[in-house]
Coordinates of C-alpha atoms in Angstrom, one line a residue:
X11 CA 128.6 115.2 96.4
X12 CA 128.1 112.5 99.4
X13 CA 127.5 114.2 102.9
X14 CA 129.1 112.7 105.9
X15 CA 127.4 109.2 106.7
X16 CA 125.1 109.1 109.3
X17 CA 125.7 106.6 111.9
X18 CA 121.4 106.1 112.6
X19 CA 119.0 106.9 110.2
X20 CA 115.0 107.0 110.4
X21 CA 112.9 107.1 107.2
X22 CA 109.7 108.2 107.4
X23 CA 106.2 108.6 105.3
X24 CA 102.6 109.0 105.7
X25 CA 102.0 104.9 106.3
X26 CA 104.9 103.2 106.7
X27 CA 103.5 100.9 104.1
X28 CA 105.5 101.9 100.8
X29 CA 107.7 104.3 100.4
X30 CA 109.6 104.2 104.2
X31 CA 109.9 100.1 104.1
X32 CA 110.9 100.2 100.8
X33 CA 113.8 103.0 101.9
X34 CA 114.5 101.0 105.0
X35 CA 115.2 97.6 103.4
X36 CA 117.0 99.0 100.6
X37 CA 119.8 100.9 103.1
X38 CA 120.4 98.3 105.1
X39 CA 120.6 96.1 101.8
X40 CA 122.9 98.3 100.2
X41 CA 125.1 99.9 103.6
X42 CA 124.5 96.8 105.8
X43 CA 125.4 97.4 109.6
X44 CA 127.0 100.8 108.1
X45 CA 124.1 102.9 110.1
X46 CA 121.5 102.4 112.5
X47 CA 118.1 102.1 110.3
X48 CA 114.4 102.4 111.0
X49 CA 111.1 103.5 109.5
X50 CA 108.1 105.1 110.5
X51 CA 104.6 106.8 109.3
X52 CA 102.7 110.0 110.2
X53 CA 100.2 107.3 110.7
X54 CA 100.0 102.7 111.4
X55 CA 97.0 101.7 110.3
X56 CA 97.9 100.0 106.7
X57 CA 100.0 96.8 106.7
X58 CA 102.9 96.6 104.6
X59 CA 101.7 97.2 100.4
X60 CA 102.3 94.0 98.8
X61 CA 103.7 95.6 95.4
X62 CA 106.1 97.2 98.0
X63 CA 106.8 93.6 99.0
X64 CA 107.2 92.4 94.8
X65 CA 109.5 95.0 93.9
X66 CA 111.8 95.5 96.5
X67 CA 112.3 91.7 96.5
X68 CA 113.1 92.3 93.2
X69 CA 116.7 93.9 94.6
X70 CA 116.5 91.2 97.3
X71 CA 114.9 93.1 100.0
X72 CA 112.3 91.2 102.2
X73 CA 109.9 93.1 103.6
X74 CA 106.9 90.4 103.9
X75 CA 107.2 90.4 107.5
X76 CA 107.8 94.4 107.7
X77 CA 105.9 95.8 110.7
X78 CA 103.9 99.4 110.4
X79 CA 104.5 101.7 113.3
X80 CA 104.0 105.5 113.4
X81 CA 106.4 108.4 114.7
X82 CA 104.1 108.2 117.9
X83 CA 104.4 104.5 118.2
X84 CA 107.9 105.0 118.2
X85 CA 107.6 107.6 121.1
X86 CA 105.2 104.9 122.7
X87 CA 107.9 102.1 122.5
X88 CA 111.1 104.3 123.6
X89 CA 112.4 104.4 120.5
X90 CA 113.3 108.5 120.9
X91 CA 113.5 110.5 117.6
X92 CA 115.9 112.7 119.2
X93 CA 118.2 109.4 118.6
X94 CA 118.8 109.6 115.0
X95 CA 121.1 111.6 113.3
X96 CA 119.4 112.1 110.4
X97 CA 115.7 111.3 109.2
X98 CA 114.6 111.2 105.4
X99 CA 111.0 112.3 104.8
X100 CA 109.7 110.8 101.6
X101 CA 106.2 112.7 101.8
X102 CA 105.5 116.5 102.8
X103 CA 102.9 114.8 105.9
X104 CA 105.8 112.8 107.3
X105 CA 108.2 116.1 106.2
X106 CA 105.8 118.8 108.4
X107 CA 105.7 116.3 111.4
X108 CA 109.2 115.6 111.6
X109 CA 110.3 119.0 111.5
X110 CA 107.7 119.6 114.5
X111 CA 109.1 116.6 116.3
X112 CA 112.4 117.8 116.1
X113 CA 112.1 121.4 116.5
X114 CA 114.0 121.4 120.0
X115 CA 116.9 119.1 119.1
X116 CA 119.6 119.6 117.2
X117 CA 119.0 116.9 114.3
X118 CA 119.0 116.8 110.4
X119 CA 115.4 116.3 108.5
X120 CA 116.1 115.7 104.6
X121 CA 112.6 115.9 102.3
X122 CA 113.0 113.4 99.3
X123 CA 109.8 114.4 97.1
X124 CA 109.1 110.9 96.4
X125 CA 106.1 109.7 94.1
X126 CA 103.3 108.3 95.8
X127 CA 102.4 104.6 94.1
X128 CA 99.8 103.6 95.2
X129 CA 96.5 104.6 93.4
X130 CA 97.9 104.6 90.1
X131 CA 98.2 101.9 87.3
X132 CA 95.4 99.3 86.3
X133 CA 96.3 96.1 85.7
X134 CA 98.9 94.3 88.0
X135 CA 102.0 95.1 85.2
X136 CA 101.2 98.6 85.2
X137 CA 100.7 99.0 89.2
X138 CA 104.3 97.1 89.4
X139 CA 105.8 99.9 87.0
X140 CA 104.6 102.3 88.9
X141 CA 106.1 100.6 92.3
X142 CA 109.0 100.1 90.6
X143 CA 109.5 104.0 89.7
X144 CA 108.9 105.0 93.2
X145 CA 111.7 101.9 94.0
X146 CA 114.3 103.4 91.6
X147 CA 113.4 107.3 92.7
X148 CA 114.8 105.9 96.2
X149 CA 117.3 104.0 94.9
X150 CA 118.8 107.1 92.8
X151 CA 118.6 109.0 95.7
X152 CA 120.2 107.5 98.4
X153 CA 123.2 106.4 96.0
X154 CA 123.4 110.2 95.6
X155 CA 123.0 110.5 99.7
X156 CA 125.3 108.0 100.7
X157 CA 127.2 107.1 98.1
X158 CA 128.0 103.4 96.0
X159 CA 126.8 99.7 98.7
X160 CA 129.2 99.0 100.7
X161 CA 128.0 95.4 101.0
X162 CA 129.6 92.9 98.5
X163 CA 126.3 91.5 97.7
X164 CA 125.1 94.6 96.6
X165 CA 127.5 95.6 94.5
X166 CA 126.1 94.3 91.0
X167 CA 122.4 95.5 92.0
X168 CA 122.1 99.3 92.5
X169 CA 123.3 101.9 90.3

């Protein structure tokens, strides 16, 4: 069953390097201007995981010129967690420091147990599988989340 749609949404992980960009790009790919959409790591000190870049441009979804920032960077910038209606934690770091973040405001934190790519596969093919199943885990989630796109554009691509 879809929950009510959120009208801001933050993703977060432990680098904002894979999993988080890659849930970023594909919401606003799939929802468009539907919701408010952002991403952040427990920590910024990776750039952007260029399988991330290969497979979500697979669906369409740049994220070449994707930016790594941190929960604290966001604090740092004004960008105030307590903003959001709802934030998506895709690793138990990024789940533990969430719920501490938000501990005094009223504000939903979801924990997707996504799989961790990076590490895993040899060759380039095999790392790309890999990238890809952590892609599809998101993908089959958030359809489940927030229902079918609502962009026309991505009607043909997900699901």
């Amino acid at each position: 069953m879809v929950a009510v749609f959120p009208s801001s949404v933050l993703f977060c992980c432990d680098h904002n390097a894979v999993r988080s960009p890659m849930a970023e790009g594909l919401m606003k790919k799939f929802y468009g201007q539907a919701a408010y959409v952002q991403s952040a790591g427990v920590h910024s000190d990776m750039d952007v995981d260029g399988f991330t870049v290969a497979v979500c441009a697979e669906y369409g979804v740049e994220l070449s010129r994707h930016k790594t920032r941190s929960l604290e960077n966001m604090q740092d910038w004004g960008d105030d967690i307590s903003s959001y209606d709802l934030i998506v934690a895709l690793s138990p770091a990024s789940q533990r420091l969430a719920l501490e973040l938000t501990r005094i405001f009223h504000l939903e934190v979801e924990y997707w147990p996504i799989m961790d790519p990076t590490g895993m596969g040899e060759a380039r093919e095999a790392k790309l599988a890999v990238y890809r199943q952590t892609r599809d885990q998101i993908v089959t989630r958030m359809l489940a989340r927030f229902g079918p796109p609502t962009t026309e554009e991505t009607a043909g691509t997900a699901g």
